[in-house]
PDB file of C-alpha atoms in Angstrom:
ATOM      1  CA  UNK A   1      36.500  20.086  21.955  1.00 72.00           C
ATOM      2  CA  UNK A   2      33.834  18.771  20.228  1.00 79.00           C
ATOM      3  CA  UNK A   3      31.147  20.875  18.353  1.00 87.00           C
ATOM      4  CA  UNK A   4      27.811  20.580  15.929  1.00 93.00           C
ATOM      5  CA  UNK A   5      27.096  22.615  13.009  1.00 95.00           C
ATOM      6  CA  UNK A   6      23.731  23.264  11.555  1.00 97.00           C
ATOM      7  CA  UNK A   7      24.196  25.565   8.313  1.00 96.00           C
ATOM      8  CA  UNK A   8      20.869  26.152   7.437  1.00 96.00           C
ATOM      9  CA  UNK A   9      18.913  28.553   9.973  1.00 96.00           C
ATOM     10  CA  UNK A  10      15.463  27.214   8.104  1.00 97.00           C
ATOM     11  CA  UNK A  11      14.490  24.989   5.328  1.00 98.00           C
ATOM     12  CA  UNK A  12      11.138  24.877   3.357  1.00 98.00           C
ATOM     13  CA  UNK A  13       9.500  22.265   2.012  1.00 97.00           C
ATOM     14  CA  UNK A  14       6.348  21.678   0.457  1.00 98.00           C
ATOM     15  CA  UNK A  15       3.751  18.469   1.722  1.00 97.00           C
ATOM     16  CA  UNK A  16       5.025  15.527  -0.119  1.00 97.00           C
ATOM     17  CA  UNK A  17       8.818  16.116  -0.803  1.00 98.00           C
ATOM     18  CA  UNK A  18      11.580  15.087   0.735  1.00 97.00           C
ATOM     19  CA  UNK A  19      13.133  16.822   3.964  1.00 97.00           C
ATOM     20  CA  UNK A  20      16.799  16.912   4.934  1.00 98.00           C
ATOM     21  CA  UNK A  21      18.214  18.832   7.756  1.00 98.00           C
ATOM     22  CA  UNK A  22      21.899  18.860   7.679  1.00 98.00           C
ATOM     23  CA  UNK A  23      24.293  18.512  10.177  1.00 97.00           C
ATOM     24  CA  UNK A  24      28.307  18.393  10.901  1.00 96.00           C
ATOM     25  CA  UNK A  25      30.005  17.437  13.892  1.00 93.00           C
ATOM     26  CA  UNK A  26      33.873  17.617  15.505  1.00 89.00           C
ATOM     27  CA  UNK A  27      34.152  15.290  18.227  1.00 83.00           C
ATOM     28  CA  UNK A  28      37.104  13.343  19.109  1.00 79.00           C
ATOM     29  CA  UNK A  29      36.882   9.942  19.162  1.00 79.00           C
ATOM     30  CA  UNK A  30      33.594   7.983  17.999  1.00 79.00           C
ATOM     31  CA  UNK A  31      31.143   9.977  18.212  1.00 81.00           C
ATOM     32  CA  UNK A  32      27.857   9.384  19.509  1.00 88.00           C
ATOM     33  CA  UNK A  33      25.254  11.966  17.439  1.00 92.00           C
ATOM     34  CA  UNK A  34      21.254  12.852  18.593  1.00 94.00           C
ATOM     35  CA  UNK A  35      18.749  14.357  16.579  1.00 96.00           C
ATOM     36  CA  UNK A  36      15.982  16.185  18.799  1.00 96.00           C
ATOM     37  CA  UNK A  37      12.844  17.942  17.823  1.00 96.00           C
ATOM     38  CA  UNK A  38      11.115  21.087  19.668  1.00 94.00           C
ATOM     39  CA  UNK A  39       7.195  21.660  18.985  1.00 91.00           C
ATOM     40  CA  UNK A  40       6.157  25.229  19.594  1.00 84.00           C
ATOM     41  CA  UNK A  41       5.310  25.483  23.649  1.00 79.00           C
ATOM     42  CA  UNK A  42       6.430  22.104  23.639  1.00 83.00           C
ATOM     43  CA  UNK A  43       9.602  20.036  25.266  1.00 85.00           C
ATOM     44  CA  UNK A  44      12.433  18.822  23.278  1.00 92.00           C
ATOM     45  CA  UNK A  45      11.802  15.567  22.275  1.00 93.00           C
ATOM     46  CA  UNK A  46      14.399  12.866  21.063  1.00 92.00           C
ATOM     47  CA  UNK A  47      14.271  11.672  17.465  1.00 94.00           C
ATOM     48  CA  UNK A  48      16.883   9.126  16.875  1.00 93.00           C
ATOM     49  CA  UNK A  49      20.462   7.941  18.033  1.00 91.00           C
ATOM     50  CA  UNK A  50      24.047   7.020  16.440  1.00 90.00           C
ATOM     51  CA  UNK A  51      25.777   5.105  19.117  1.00 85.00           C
ATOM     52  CA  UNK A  52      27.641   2.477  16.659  1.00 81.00           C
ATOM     53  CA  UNK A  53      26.549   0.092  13.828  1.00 83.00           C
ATOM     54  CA  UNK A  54      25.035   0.701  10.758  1.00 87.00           C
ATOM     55  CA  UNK A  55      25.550   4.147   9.399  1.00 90.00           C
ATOM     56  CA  UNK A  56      21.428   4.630   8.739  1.00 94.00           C
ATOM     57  CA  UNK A  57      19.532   4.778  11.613  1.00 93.00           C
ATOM     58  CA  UNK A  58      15.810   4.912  12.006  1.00 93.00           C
ATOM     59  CA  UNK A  59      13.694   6.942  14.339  1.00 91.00           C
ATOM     60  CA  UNK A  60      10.411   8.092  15.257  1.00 89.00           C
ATOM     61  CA  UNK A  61       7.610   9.709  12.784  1.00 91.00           C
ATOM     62  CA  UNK A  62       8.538   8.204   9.301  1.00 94.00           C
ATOM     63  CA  UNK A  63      12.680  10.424  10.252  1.00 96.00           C
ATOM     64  CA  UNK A  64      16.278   8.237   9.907  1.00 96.00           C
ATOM     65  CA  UNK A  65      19.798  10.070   9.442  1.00 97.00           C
ATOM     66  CA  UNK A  66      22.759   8.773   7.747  1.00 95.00           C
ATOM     67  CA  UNK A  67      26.138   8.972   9.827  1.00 94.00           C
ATOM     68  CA  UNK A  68      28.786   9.766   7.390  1.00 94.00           C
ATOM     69  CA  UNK A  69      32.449   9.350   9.162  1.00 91.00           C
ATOM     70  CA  UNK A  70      34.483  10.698   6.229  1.00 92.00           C
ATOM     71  CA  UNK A  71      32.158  13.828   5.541  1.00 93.00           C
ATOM     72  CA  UNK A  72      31.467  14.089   9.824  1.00 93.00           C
ATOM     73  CA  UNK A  73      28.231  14.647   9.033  1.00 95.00           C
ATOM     74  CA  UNK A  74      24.663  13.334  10.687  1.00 96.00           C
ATOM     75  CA  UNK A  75      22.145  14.630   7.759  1.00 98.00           C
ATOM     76  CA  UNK A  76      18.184  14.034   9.058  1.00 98.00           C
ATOM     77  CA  UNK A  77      15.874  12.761   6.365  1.00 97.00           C
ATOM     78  CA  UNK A  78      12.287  12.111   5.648  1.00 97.00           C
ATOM     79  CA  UNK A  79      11.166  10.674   2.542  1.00 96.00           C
ATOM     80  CA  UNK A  80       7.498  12.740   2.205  1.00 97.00           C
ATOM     81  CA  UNK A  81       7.195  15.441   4.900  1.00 97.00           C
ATOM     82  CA  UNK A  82       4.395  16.496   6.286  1.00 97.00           C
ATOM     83  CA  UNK A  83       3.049  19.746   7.685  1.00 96.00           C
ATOM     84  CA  UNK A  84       2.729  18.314  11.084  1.00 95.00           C
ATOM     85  CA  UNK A  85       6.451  18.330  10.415  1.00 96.00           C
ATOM     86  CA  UNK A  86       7.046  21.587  10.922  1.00 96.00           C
ATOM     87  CA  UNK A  87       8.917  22.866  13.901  1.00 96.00           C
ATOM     88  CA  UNK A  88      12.967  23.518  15.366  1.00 96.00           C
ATOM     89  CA  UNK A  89      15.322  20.599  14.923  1.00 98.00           C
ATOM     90  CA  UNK A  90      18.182  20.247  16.632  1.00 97.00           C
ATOM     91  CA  UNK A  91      21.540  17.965  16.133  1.00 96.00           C
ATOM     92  CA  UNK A  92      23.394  17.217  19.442  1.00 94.00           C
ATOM     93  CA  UNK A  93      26.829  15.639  19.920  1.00 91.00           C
ATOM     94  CA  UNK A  94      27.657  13.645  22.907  1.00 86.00           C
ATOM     95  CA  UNK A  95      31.576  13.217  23.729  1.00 75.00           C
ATOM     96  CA  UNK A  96      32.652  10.148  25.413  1.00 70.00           C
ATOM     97  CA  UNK A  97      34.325  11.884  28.083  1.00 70.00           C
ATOM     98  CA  UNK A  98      31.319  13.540  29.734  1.00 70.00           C
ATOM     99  CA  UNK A  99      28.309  11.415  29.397  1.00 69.00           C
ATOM    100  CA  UNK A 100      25.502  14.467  30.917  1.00 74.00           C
ATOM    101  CA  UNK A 101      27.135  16.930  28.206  1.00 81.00           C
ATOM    102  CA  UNK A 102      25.031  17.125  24.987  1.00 87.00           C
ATOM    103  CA  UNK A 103      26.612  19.642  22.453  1.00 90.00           C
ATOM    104  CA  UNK A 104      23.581  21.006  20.879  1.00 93.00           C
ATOM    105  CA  UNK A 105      23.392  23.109  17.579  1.00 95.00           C
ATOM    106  CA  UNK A 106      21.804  26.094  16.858  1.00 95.00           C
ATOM    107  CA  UNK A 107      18.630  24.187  15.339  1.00 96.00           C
ATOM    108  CA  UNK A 108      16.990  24.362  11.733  1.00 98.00           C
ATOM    109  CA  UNK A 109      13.492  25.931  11.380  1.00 97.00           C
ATOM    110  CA  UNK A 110      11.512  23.176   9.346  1.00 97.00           C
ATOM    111  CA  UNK A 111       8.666  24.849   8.088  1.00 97.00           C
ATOM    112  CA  UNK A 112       6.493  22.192   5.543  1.00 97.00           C
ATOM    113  CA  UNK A 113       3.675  24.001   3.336  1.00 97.00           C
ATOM    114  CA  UNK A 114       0.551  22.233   2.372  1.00 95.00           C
TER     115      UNK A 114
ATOM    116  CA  UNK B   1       3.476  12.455  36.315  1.00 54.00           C
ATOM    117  CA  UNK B   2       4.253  10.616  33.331  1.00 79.00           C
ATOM    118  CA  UNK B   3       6.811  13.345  32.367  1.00 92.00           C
ATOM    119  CA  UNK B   4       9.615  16.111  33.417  1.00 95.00           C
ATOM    120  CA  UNK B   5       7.784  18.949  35.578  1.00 96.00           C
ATOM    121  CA  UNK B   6       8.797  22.485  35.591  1.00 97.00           C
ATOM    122  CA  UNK B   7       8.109  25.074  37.443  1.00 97.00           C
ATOM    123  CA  UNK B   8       7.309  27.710  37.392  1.00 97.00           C
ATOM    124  CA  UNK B   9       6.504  27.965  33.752  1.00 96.00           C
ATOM    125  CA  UNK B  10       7.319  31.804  33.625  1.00 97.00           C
ATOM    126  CA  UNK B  11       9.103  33.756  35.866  1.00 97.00           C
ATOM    127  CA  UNK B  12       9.134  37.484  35.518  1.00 98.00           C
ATOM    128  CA  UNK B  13      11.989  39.637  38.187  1.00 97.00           C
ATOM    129  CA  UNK B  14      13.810  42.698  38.838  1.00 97.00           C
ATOM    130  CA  UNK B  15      17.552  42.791  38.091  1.00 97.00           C
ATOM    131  CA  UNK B  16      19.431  41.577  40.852  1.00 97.00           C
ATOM    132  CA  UNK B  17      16.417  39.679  42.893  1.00 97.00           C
ATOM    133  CA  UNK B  18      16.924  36.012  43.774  1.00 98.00           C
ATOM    134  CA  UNK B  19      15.179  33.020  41.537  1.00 98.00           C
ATOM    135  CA  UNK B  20      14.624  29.443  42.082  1.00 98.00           C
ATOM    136  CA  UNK B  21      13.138  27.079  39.420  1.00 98.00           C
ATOM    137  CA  UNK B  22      12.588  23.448  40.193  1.00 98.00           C
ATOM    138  CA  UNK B  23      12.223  20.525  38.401  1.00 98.00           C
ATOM    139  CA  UNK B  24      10.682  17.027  39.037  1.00 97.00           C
ATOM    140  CA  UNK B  25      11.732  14.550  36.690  1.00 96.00           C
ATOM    141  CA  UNK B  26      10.155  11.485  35.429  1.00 94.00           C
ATOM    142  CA  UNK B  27      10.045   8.907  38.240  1.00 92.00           C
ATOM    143  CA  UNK B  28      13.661   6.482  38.352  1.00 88.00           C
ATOM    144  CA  UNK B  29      15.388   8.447  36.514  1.00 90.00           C
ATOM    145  CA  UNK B  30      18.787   8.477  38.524  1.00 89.00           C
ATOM    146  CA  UNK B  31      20.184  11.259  36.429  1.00 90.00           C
ATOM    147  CA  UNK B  32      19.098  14.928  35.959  1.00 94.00           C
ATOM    148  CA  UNK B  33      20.478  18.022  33.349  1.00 95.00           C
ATOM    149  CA  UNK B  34      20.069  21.102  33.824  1.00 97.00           C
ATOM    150  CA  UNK B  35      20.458  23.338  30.198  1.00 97.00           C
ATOM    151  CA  UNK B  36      19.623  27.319  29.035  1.00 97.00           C
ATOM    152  CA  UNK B  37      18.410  28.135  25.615  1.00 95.00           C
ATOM    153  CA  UNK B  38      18.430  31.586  25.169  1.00 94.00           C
ATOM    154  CA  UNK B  39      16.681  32.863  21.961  1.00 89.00           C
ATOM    155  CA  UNK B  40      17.678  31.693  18.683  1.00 87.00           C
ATOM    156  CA  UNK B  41      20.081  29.149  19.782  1.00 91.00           C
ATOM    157  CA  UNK B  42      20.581  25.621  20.841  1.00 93.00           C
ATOM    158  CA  UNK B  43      20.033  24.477  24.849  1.00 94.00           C
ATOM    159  CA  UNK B  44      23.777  25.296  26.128  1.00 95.00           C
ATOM    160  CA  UNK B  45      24.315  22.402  28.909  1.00 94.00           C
ATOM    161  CA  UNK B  46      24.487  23.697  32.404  1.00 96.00           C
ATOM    162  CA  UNK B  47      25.288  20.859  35.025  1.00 95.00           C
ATOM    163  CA  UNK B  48      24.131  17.008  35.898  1.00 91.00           C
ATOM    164  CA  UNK B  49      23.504  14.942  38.028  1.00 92.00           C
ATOM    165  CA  UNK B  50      23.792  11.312  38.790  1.00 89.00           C
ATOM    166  CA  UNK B  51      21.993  10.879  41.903  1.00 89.00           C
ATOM    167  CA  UNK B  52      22.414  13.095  44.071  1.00 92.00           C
ATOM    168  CA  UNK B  53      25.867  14.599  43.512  1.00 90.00           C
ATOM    169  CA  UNK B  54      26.850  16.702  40.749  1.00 91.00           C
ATOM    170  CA  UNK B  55      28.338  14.620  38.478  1.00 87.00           C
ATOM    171  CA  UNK B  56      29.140  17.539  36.006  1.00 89.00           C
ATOM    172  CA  UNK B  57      28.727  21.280  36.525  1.00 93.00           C
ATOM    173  CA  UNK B  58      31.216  22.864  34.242  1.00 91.00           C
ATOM    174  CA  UNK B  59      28.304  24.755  32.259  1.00 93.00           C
ATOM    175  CA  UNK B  60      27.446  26.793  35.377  1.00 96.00           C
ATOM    176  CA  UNK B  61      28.740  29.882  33.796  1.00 95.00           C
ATOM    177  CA  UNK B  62      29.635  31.734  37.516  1.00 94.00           C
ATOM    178  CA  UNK B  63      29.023  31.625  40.813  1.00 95.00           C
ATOM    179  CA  UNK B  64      25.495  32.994  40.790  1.00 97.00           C
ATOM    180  CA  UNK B  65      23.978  29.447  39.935  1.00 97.00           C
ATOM    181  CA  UNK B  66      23.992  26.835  41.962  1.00 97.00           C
ATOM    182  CA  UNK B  67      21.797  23.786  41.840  1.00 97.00           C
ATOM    183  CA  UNK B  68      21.085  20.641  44.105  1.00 97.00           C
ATOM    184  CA  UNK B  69      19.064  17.572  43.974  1.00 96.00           C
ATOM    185  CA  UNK B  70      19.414  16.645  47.506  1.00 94.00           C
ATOM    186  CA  UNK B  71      17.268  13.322  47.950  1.00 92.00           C
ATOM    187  CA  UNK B  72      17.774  12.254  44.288  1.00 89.00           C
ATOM    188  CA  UNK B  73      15.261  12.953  42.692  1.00 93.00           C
ATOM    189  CA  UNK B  74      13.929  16.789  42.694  1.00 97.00           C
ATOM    190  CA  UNK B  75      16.178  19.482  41.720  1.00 98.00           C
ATOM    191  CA  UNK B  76      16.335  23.391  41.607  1.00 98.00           C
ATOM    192  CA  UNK B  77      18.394  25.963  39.952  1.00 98.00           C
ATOM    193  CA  UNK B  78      19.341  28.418  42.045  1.00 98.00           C
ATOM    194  CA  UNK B  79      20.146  32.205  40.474  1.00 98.00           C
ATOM    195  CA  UNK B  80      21.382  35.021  42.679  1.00 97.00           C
ATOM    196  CA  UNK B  81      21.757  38.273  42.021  1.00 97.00           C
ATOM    197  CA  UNK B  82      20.247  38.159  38.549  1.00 97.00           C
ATOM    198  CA  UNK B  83      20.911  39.915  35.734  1.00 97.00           C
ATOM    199  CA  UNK B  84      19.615  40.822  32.503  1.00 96.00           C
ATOM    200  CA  UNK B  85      21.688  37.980  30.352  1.00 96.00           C
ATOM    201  CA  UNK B  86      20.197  35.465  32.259  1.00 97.00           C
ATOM    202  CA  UNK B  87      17.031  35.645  30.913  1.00 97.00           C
ATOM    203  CA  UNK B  88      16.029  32.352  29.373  1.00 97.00           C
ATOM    204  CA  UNK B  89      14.389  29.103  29.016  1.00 96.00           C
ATOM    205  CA  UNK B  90      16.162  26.861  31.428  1.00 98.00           C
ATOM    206  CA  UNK B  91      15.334  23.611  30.288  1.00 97.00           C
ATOM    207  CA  UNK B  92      15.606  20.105  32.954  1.00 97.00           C
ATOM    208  CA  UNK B  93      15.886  16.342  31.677  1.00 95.00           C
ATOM    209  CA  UNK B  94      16.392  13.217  33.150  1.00 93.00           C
ATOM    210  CA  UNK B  95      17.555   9.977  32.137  1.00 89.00           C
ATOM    211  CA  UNK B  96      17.222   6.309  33.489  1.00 83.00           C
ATOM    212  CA  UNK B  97      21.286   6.621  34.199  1.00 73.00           C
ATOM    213  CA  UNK B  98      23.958   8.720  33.508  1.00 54.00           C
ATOM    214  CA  UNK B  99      26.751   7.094  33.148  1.00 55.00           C
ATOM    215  CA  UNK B 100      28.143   4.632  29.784  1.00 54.00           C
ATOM    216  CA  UNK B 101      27.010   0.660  29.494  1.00 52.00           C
ATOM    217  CA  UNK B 102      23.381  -0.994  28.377  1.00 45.00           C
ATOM    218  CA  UNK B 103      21.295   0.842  30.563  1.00 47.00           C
ATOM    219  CA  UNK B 104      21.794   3.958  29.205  1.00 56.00           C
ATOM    220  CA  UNK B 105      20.223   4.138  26.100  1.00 59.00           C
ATOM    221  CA  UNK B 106      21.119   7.860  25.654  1.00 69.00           C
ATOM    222  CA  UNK B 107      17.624   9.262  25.412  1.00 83.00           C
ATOM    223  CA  UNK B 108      17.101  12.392  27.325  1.00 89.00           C
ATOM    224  CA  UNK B 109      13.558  13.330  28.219  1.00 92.00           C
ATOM    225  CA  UNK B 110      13.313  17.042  29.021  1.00 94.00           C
ATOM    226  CA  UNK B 111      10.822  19.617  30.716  1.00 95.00           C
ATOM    227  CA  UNK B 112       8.769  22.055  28.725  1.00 94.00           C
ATOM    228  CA  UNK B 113      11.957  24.787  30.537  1.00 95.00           C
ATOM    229  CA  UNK B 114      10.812  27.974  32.812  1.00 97.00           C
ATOM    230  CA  UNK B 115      10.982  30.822  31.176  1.00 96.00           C
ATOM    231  CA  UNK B 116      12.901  33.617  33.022  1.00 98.00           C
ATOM    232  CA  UNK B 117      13.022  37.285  32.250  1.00 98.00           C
ATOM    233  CA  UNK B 118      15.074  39.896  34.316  1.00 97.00           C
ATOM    234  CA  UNK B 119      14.065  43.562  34.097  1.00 96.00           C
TER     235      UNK B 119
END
């Protein structure tokens, strides 16, 4: 069964630092990992994919996450955060055997001071 | 519209009433999800669709929900006899396809969710 792990229940950061949001995953098989981001009163929205190829991907607003296979990890970065930043971020796992069923995590509570 | 539609946005009933909550997704978008996110925790996946068959309902967690999408595109959530630990944000997205190949490229777009509370 595959599964996602988000250890940290909220991280701070202040304006101008770097963010990470870490995540682990058990999935057999390759996995293919999502990061999604939830705004207050606002719809999930996707960040960025790992389907296959290089092991840093890029997404949208400045984030990219590294896919680690050894460590089974999916870590979400941002070089200088911002306080726009700040909301519920979520790592999802998708297994190959049931394309509709994203395994979401609990989420992490970004919350970026000025 | 330009997005997933929900509705209704909040939906307040009595313990063992009947609730429906609907969702309209984004226009060609042949498949639809149905998740729950109940407070503090991630959406839990419900069922899909591809189409309009259930391609995937082994979230439904008993016989009380049911869901259909009957022409393909609009679907609802159907909740009988409802109880207390139902009460949630039930969250709908849709996606061009959803099944494996080019087409899909994975992204799901979801619904600002109906929020349901059960006295």
């Amino acid at each position: 069964a595959q599964s996602v792990a988000q250890p940290e229940d909220q991280v701070n950061v202040a304006e101008g630092n770097p963010l990470t949001v870490k995540c682990t995953y058990s999935v057999s098989g390759n996995p293919y990992l999502f990061w999604y981001v939830q705004y207050p009163n606002r719809g999930l929205q996707f960040l960025l994919k790992y389907i296959t190829g290089d092991n840093l991907v890029k997404g949208s607003y400045g984030f990219e996450a590294e896919f680690n296979k050894s460590q089974t990890s999916f870590h979400l970065k941002k070089p200088s955060a911002l306080v726009s930043d700040s909301a519920l971020y979520f790592c999802a796992v998708r297994p190959t055997d049931s394309w509709g069923k994203l395994q979401f995590g609990a989420g992490t509570q970004v919350v970026v001071t000025p | 519209g330009a997005g997933v539609s929900q509705t209704p946005s909040n939906k307040v009933t009595e313990k063992g009433k009947y609730v429906e909550l609907r969702c309209d997704p984004i226009s060609g978008h042949t498949a639809l999800y149905w998740y729950r996110q109940s407070l503090g925790q991630g959406p839990e996946f419900l069922i899909y669709f591809q189409g309009t068959g259930a391609a995937d309902d082994s979230g439904l967690p008993n016989d009380r929900f049911f869901a259909v999408r009957p022409e393909g595109s609009v679907s609802t959530l159907k909740i009988q006899r409802t109880e207390r630990g139902d009460s949630a944000v039930y969250l709908c997205a849709s996606s061009l396809t959803g099944t494996s190949g080019r087409a899909n490229t994975g992204e799901l777009f979801f619904g600002e969710g109906s929020r349901l509370t059960v006295l």
